[in-house]
Short mmCIF file of C-alpha atoms in Angstrom, two decimals:
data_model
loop_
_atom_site.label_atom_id
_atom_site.label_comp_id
_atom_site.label_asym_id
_atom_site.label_seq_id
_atom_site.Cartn_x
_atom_site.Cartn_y
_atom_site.Cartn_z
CA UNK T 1 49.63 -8.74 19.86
CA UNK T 2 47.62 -10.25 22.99
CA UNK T 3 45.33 -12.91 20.16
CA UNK T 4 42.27 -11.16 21.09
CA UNK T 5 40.72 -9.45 18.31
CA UNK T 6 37.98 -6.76 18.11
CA UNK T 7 35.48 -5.57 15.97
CA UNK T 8 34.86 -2.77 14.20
CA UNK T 9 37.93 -0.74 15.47
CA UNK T 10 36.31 2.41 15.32
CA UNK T 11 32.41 3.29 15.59
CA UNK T 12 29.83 6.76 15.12
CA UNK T 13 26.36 6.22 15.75
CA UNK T 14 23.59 8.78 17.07
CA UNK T 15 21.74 8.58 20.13
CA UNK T 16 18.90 6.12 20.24
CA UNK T 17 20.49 3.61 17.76
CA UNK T 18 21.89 0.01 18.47
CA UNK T 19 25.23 -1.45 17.73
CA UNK T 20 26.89 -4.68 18.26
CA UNK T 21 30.85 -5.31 18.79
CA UNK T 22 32.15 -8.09 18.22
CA UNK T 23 35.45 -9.90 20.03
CA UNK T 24 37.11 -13.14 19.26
CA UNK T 25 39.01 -14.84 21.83
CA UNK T 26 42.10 -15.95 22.04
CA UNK T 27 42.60 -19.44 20.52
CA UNK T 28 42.17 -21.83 23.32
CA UNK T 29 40.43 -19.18 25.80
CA UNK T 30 37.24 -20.19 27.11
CA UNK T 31 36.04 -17.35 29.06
CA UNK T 32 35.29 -13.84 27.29
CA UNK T 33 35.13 -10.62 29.28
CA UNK T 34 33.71 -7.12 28.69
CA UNK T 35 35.20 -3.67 29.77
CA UNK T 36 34.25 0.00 29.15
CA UNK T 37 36.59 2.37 29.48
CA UNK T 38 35.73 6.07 29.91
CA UNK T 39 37.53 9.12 31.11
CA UNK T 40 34.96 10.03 33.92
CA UNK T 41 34.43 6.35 34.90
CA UNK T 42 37.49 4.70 34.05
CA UNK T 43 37.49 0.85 33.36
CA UNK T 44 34.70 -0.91 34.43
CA UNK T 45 33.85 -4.96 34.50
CA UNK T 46 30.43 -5.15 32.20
CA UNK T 47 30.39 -9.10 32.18
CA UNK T 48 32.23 -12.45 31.55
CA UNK T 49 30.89 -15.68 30.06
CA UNK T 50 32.76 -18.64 29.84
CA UNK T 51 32.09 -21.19 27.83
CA UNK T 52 28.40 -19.90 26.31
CA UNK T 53 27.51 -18.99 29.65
CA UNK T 54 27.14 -16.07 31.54
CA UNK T 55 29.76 -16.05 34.69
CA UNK T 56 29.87 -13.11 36.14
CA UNK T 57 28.19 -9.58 35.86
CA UNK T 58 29.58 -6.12 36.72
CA UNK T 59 28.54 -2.96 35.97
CA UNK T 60 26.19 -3.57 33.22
CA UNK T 61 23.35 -1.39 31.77
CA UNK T 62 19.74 -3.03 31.11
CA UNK T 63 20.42 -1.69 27.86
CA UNK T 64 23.54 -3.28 27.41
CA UNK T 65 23.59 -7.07 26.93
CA UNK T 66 26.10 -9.90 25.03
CA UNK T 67 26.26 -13.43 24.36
CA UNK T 68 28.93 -15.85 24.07
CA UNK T 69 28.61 -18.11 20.48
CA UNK T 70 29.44 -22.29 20.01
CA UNK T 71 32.97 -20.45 18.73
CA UNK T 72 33.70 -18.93 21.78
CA UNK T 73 32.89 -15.14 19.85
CA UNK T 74 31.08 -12.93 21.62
CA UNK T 75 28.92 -10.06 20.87
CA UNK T 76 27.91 -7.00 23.25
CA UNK T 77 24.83 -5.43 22.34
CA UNK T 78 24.26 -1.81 23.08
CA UNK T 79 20.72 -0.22 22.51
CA UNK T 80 19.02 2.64 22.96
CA UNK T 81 22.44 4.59 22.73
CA UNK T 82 23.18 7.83 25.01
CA UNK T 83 26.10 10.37 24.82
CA UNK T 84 27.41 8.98 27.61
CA UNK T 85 27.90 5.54 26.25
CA UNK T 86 30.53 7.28 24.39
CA UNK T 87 34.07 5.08 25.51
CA UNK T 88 36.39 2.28 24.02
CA UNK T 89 35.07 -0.99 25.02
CA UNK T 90 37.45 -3.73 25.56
CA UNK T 91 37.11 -7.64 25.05
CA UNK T 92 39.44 -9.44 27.22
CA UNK T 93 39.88 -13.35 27.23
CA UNK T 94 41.05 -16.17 29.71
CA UNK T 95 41.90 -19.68 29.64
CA UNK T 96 39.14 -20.70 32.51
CA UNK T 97 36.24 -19.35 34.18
CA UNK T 98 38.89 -18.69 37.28
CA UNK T 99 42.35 -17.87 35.24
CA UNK T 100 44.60 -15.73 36.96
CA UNK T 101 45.35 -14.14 33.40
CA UNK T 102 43.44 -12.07 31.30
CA UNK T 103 44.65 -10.98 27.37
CA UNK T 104 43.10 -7.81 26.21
CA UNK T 105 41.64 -6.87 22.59
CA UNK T 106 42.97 -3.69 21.00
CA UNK T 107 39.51 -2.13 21.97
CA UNK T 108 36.29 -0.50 19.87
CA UNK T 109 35.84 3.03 20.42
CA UNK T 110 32.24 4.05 20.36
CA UNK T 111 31.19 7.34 19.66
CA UNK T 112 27.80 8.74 20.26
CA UNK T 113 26.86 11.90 18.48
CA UNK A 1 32.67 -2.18 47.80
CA UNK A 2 35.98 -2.48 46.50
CA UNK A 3 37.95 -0.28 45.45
CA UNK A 4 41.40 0.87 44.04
CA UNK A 5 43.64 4.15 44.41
CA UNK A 6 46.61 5.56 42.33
CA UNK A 7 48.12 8.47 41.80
CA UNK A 8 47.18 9.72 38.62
CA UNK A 9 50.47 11.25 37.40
CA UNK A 10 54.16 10.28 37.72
CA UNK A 11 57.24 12.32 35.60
CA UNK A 12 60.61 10.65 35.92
CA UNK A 13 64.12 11.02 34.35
CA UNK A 14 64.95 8.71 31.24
CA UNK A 15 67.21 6.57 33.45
CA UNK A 16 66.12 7.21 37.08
CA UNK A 17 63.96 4.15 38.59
CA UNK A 18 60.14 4.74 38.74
CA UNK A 19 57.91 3.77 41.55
CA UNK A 20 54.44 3.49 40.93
CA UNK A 21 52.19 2.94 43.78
CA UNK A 22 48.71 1.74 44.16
CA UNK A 23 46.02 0.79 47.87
CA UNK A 24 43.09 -1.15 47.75
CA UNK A 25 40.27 -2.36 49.86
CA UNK A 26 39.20 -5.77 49.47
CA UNK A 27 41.43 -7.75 51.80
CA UNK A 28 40.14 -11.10 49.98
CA UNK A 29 41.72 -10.00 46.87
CA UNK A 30 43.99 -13.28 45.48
CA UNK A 31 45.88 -11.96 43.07
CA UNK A 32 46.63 -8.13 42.00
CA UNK A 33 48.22 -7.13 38.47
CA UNK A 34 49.35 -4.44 37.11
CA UNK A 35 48.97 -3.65 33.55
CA UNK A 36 50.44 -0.98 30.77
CA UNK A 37 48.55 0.95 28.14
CA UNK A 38 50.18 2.73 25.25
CA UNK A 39 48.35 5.41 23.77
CA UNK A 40 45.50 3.51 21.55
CA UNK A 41 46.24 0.45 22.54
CA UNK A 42 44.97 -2.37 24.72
CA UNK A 43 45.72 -3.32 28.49
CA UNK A 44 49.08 -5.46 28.50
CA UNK A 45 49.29 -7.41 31.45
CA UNK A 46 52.51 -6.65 32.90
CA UNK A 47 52.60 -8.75 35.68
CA UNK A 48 50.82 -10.08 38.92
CA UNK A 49 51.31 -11.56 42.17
CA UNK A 50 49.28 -13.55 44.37
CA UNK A 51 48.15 -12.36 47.78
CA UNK A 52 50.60 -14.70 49.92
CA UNK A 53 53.84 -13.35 47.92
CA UNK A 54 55.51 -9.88 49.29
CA UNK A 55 57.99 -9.00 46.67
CA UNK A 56 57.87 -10.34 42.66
CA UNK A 57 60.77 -9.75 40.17
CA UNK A 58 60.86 -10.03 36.83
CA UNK A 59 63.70 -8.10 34.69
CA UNK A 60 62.80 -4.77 35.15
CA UNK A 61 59.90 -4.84 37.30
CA UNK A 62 59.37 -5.26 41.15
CA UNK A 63 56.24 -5.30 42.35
CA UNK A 64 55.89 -5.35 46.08
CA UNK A 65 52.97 -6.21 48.28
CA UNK A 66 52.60 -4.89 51.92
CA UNK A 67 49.15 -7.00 52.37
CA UNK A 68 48.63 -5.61 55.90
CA UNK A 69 48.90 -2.28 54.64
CA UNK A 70 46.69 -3.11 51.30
CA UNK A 71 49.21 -1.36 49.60
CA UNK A 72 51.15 -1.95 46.05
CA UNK A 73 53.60 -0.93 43.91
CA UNK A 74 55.39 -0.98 40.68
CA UNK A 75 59.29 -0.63 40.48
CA UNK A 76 60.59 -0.31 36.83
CA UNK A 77 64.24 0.06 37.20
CA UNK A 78 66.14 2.37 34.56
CA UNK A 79 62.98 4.07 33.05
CA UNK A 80 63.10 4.42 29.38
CA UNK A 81 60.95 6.52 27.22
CA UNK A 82 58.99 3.24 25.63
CA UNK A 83 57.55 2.93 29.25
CA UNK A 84 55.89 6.51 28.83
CA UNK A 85 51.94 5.03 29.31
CA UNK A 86 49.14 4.71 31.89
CA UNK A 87 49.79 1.74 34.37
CA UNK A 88 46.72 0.13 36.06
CA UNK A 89 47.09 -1.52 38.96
CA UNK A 90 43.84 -3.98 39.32
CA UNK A 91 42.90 -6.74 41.94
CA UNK A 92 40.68 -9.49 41.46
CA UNK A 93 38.06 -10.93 44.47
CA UNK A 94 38.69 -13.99 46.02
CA UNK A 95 35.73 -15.86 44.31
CA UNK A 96 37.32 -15.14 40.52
CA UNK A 97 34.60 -13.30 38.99
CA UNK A 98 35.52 -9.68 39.21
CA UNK A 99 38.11 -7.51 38.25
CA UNK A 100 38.60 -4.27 39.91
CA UNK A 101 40.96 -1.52 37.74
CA UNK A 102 42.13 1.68 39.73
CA UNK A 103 41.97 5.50 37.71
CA UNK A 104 45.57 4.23 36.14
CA UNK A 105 48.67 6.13 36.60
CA UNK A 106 49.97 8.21 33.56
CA UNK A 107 53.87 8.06 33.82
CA UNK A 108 56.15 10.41 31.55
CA UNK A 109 59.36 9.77 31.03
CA UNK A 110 61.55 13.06 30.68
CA UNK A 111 65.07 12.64 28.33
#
């Protein structure tokens, strides 16, 4: 058990809708990260805040956004949903803005219908 | 850009050792890690090694870097079938902000 933990575990949703996962950190970590993880694109770097503020951005949709609470929690957004949004996204966390280590959620697997 | 190559499959004997190997691009990466998923399950970090090290050990694992080469591997020593999984190998750029995964390397351990 890496600490991080991820909300819902499991998610269906139709095309066009919006959902929100959710990740809490682990205790300590300041610095949240998002991943997506599909079988034609592998993993993929969405975005990292640290500390309520963005850090860094990957390979992040328009429609695709998150935010990083006072508790550290973050939320990723995803709108305007496609088939191809389909994948497990993970939440990993970090100690600093810079740490060498990263602890990984248990993932939310989104499925598009 | 960067970017990160494995082999995508790897069968070995319960027992035999099992050499995992990865090449990247960016020669600024600091640090490169490899990590283990288990079916349904989150990335584990495994371990890592920073960009000035050649050779890591830690129990079962060796992880060598040939930094002029760009290339890396994995070395778990007397496989077992708990290892069966997909190992990433994944570098991060020299200014801390990005992580870069490659395609992950299923490995099957045969009995």
């Amino acid at each position: 058990d890496s600490g991080v933990t991820q909300t819902p575990k499991h998610l269906i949703t139709a095309t066009g809708q919006r959902v929100t996962l959710r990740c809490s950190p682990r205790s300590g970590d300041l610095s949240v990260y998002w991943y997506q993880q599909s079988l034609d694109q592998g993993l993929q770097f969405l975005i990292q805040y640290y500390n309520g503020e963005e850090r860094a951005k990957g390979n992040i949709l328009e429609r695709f956004s998150a935010q990083q609470f006072p508790d550290l929690h973050s939320e990723l957004n995803l709108s305007s949903l496609e088939l191809g949004d389909s994948a497990l996204y993970f939440c990993a966390s970090s100690l600093g803005q810079d740490s060498y280590e990263q602890y990984f959620g248990p993932g939310t697997r989104l499925t598009v219908t | 850009g960067e970017d990160v190559e494995q082999s995508l499959f790897l069968s070995v004997r319960e027992g035999d050792s099992s050499v995992i190997n990865c090449t990247y691009t960016d020669s600024s990466s600091t640090y490169l890690y490899w990590y283990k998923q288990e079916p349904g399950a989150g990335l584990q970090l495994l371990t890592y090694i920073f960009s000035n090290m050649d050779m890591k050990q830690d129990q079962r694992l060796t992880v060598l870097l040939n930094k002029k080469d760009k290339h890396l591997s994995l070395r778990i020593a007397d496989t077992q079938t708990g290892d069966s999984a997909i190992y990433f190998c994944a570098e991060r750029d020299n200014y801390g902000q990005n992580f870069v995964f490659g395609p992950g390397t299923r490995l099957s351990v045969l009995p």
